[in-house]
JSON list of C-alpha atoms in Angstrom, two decimals:
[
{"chain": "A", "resi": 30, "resn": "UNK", "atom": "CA", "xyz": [40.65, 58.50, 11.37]},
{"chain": "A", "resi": 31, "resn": "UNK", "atom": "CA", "xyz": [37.63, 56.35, 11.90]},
{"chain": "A", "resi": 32, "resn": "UNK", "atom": "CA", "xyz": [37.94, 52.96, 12.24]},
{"chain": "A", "resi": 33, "resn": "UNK", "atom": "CA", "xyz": [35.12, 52.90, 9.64]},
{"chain": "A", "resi": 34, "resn": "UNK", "atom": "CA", "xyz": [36.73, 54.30, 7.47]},
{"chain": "A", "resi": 35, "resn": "UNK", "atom": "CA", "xyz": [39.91, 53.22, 8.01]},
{"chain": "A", "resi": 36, "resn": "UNK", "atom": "CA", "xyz": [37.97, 49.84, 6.98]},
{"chain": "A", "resi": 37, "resn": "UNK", "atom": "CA", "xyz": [36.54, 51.59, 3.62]},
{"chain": "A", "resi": 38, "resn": "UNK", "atom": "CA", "xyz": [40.42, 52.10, 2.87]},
{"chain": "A", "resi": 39, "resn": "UNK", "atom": "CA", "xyz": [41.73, 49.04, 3.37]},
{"chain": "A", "resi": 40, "resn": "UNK", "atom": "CA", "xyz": [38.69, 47.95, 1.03]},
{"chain": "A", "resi": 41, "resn": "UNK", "atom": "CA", "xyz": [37.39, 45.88, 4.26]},
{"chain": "A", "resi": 42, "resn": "UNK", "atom": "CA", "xyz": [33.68, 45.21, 4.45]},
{"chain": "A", "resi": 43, "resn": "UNK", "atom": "CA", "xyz": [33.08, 43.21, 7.67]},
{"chain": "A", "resi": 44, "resn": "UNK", "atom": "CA", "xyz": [30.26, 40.63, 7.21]},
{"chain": "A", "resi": 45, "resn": "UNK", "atom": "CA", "xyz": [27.30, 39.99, 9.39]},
{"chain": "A", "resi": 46, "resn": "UNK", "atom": "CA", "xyz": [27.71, 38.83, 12.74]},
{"chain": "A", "resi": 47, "resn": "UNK", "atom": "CA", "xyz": [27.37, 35.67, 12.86]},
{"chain": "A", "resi": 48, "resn": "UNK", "atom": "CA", "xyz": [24.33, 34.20, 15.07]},
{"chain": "A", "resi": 49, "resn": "UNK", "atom": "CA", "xyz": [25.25, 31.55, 17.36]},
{"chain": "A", "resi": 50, "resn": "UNK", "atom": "CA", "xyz": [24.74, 27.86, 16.18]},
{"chain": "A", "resi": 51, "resn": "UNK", "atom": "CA", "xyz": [23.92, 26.26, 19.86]},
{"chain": "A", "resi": 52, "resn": "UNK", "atom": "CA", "xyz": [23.50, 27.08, 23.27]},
{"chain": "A", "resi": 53, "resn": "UNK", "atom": "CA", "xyz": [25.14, 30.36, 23.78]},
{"chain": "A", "resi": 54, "resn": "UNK", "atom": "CA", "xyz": [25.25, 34.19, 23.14]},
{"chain": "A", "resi": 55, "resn": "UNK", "atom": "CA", "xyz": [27.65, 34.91, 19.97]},
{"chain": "A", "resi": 56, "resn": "UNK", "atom": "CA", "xyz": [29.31, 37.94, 22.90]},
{"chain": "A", "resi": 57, "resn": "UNK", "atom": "CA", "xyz": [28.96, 38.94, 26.47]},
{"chain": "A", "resi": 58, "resn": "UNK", "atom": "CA", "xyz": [30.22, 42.51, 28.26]},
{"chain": "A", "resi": 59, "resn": "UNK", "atom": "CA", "xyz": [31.38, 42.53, 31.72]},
{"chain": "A", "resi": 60, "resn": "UNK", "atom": "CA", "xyz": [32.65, 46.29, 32.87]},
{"chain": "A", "resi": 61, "resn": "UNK", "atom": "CA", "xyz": [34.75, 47.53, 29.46]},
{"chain": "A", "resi": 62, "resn": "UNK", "atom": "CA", "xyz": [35.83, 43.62, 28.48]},
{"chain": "A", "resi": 63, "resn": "UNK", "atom": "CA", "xyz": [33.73, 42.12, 25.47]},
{"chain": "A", "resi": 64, "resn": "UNK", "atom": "CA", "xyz": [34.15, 38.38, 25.51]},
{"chain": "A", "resi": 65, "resn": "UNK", "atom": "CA", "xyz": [33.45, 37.28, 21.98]},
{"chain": "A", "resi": 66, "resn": "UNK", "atom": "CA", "xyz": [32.26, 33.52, 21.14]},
{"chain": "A", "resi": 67, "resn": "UNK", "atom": "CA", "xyz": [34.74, 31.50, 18.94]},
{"chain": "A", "resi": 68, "resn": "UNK", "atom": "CA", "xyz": [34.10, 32.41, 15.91]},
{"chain": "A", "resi": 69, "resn": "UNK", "atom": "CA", "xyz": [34.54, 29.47, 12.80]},
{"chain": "A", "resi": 70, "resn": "UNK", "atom": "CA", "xyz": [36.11, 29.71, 9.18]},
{"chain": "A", "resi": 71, "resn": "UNK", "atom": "CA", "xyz": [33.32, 30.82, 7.05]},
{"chain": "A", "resi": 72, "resn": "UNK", "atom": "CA", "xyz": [33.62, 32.75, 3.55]},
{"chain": "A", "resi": 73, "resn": "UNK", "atom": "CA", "xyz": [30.98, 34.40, 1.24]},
{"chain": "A", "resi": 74, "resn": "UNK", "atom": "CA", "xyz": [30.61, 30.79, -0.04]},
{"chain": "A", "resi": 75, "resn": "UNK", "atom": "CA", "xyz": [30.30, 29.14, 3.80]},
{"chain": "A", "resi": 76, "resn": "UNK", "atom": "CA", "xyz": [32.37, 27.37, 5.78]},
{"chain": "A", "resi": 77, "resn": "UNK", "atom": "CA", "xyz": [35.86, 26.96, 5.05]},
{"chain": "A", "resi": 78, "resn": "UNK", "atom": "CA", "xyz": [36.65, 23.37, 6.03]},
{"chain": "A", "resi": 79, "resn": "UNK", "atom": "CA", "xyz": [40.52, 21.78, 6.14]},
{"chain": "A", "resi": 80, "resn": "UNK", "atom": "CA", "xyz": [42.96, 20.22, 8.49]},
{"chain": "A", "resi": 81, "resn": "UNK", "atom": "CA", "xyz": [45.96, 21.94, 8.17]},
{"chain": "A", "resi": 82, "resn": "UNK", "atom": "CA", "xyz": [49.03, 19.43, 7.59]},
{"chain": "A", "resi": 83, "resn": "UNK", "atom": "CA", "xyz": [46.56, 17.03, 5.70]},
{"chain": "A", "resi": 84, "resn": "UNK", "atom": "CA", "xyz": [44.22, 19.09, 2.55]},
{"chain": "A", "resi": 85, "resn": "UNK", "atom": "CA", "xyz": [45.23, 22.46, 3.59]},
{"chain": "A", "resi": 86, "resn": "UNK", "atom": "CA", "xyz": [48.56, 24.65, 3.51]},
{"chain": "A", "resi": 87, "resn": "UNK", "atom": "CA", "xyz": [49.45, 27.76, 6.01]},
{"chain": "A", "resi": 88, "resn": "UNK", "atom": "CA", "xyz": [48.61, 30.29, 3.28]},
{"chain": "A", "resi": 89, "resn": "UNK", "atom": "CA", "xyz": [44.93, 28.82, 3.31]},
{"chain": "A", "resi": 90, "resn": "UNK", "atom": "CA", "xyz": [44.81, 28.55, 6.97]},
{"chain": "A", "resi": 91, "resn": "UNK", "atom": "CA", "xyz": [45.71, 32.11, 7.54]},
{"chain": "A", "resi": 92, "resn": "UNK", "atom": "CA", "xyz": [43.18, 33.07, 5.51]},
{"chain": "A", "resi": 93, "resn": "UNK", "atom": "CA", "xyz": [40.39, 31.04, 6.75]},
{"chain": "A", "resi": 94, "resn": "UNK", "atom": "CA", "xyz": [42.14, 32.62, 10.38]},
{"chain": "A", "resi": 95, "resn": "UNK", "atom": "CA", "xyz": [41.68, 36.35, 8.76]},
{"chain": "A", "resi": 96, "resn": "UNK", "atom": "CA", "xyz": [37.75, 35.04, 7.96]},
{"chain": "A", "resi": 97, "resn": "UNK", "atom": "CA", "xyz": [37.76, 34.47, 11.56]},
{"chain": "A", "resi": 98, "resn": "UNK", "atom": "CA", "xyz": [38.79, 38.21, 12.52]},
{"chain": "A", "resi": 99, "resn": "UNK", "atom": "CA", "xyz": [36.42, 39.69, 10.31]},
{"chain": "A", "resi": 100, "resn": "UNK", "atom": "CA", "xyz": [33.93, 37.67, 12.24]},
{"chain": "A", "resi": 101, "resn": "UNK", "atom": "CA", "xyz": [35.45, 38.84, 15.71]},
{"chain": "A", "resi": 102, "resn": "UNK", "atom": "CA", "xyz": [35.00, 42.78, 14.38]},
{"chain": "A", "resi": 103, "resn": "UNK", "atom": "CA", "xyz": [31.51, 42.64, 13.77]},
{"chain": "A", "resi": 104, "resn": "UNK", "atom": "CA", "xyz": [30.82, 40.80, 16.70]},
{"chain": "A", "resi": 105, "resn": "UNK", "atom": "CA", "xyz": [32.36, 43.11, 18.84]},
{"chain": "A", "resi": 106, "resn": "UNK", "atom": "CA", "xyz": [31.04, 45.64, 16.32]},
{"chain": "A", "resi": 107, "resn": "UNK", "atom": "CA", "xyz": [27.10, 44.59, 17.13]},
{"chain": "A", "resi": 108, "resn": "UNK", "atom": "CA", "xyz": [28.02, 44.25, 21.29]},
{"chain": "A", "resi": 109, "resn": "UNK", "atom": "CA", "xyz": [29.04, 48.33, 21.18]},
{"chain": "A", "resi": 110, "resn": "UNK", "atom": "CA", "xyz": [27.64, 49.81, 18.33]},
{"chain": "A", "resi": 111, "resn": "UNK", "atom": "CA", "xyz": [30.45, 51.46, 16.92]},
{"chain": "A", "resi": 112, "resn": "UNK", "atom": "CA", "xyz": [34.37, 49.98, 16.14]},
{"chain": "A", "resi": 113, "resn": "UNK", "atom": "CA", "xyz": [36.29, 53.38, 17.63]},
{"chain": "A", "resi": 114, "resn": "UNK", "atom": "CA", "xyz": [34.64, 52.30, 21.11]},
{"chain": "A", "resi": 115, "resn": "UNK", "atom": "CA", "xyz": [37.11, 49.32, 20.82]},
{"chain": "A", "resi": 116, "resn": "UNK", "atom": "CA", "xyz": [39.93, 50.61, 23.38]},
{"chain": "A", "resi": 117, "resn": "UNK", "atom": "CA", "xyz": [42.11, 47.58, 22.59]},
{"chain": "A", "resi": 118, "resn": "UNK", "atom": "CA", "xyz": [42.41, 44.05, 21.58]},
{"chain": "A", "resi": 119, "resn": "UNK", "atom": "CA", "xyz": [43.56, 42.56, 24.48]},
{"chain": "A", "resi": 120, "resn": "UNK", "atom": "CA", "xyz": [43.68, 38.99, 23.79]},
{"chain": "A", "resi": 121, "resn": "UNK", "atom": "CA", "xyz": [42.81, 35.89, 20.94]},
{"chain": "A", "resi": 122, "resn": "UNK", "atom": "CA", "xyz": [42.97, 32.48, 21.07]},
{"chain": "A", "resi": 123, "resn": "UNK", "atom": "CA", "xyz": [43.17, 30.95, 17.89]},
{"chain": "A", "resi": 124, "resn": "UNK", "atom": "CA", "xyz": [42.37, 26.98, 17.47]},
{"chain": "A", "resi": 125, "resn": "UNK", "atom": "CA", "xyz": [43.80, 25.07, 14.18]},
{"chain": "A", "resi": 126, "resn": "UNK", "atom": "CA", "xyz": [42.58, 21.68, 13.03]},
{"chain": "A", "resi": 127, "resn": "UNK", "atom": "CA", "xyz": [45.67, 20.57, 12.52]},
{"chain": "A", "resi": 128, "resn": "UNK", "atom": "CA", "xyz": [47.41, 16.71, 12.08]},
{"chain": "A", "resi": 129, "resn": "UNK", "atom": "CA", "xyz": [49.62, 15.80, 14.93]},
{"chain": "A", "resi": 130, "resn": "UNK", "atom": "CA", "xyz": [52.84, 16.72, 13.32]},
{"chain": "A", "resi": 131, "resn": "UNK", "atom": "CA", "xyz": [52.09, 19.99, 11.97]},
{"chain": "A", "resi": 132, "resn": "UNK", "atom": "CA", "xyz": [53.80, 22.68, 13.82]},
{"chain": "A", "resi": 133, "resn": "UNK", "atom": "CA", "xyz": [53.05, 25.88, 12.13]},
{"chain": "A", "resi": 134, "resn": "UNK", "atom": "CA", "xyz": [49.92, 27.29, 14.18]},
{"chain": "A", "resi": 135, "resn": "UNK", "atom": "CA", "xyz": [51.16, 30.61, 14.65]},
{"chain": "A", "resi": 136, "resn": "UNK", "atom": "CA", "xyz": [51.83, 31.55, 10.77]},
{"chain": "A", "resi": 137, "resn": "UNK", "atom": "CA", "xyz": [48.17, 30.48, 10.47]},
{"chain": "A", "resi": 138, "resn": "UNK", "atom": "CA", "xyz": [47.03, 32.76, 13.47]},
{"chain": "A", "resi": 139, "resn": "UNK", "atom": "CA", "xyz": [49.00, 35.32, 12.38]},
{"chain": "A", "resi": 140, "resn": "UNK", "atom": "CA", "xyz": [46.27, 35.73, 9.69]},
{"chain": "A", "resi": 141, "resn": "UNK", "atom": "CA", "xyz": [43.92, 37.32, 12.32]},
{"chain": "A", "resi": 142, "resn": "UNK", "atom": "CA", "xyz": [47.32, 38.73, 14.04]},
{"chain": "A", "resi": 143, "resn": "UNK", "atom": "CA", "xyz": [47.73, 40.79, 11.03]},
{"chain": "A", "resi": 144, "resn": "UNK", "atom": "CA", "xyz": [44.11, 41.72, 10.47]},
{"chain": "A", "resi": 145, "resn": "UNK", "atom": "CA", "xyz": [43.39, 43.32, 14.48]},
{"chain": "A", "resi": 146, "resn": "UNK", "atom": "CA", "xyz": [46.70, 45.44, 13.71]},
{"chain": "A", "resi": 147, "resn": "UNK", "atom": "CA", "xyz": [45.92, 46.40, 10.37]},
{"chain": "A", "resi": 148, "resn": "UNK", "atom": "CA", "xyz": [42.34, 48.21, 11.29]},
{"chain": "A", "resi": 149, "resn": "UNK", "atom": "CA", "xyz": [43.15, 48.98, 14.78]},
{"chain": "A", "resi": 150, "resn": "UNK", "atom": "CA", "xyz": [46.75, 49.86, 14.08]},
{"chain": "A", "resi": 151, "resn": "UNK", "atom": "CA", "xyz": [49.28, 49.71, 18.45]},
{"chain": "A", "resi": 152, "resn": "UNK", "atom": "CA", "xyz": [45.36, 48.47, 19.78]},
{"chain": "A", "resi": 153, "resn": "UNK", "atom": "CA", "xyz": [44.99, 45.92, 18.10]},
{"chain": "A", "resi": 154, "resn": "UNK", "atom": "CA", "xyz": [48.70, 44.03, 18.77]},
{"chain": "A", "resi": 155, "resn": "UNK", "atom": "CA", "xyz": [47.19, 41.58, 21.79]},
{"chain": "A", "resi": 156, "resn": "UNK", "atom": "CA", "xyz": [48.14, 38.70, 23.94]},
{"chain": "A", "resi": 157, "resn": "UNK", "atom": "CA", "xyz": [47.62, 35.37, 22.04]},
{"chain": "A", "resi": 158, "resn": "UNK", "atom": "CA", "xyz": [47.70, 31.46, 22.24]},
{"chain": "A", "resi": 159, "resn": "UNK", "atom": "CA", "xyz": [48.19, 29.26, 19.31]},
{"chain": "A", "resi": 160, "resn": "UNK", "atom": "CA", "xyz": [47.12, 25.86, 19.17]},
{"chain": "A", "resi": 161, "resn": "UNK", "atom": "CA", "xyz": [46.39, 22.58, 17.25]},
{"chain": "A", "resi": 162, "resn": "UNK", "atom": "CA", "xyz": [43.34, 20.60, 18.03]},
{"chain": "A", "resi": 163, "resn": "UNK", "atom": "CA", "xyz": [42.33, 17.25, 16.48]},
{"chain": "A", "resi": 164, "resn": "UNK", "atom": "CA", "xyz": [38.80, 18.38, 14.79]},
{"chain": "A", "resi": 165, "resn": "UNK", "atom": "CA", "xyz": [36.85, 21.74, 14.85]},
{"chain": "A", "resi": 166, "resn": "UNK", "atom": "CA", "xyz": [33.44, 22.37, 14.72]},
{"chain": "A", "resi": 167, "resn": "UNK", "atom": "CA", "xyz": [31.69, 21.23, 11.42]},
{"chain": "A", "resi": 168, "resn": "UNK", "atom": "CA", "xyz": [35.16, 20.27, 10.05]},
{"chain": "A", "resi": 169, "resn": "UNK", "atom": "CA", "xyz": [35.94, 24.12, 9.62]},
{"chain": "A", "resi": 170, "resn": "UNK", "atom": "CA", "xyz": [39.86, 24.80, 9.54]},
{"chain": "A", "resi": 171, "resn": "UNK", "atom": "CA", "xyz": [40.45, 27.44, 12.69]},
{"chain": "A", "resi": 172, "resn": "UNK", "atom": "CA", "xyz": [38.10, 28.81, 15.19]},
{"chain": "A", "resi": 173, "resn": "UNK", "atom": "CA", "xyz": [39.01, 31.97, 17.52]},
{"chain": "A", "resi": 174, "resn": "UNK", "atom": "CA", "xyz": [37.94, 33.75, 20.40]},
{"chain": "A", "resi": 175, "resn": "UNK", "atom": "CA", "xyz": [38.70, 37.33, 21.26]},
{"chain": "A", "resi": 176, "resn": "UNK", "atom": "CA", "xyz": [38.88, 39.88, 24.27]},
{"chain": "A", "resi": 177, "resn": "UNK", "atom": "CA", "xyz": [38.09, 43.27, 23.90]},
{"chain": "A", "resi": 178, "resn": "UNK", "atom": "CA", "xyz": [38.34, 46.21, 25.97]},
{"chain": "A", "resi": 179, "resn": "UNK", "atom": "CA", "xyz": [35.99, 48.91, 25.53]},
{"chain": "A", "resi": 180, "resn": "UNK", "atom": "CA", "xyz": [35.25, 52.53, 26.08]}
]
């Protein structure tokens, strides 16, 4: 099965890829690794904004951590030109605004965890990092970056 369709399924649509807000290109290839940009909490209604531990619980930031895997996929989906070139996720790192005490990054990663695994089923389970940060970009909840390898 297509990964595609295996998106159509799931009743997935992937959104645009995002264009980069500064100084940098939103992916870049090197041999079969994609390097995609961090890519922010942002809905169909714009950013999602939060600090996790203060205004927001783990349910909302593994959402707004899912938002940020759908990003990821179309990025990686513009840098190749089709999703079943994606060989494997290799590797995220997820960032959560988070308060100083608040402990539960992974459970809110595990919202884009879930996602690479549910479309791109043993490729997408990955090497990961998990950590809290005092602000985010914009005031947006989680930002991650991804590795891909590619055929």
């Amino acid at each position: 099965m297509s990964i595609e369709t295996r998106l159509t399924d799931l009743g997935i649509t992937l959104p645009d890829a995002p264009a980069p807000a500064a100084n940098y290109v939103p992916f870049a290839r090197s041999g079969n690794l994609v390097f995609v940009s961090g890519q922010i909490s942002q809905g169909e209604n714009g950013l999602i904004k939060g600090r996790l531990g203060e205004n927001m619980d783990v349910a909302a930031g593994a959402a707004a951590a899912r938002r940020c895997g759908l990003s990821l996929i179309a990025q990686v989906k513009a840098a190749v030109g089709s999703l079943d070139k994606v060989a494997r996720v290799v590797k995220l790192s997820g960032f959560v605004n988070s308060t100083g005490d608040f402990t539960d990054q992974p459970e809110v990663i595990n919202g884009c965890s879930d996602l690479m695994v549910e479309v791109f089923g043993d490729k997408g389970r990955h090497a990961r990092a998990a950590v809290s940060v005092p602000a985010l970009p914009r005031g947006v909840a989680v930002e991650i970056e991804a590795i891909f390898e590619v055929e």
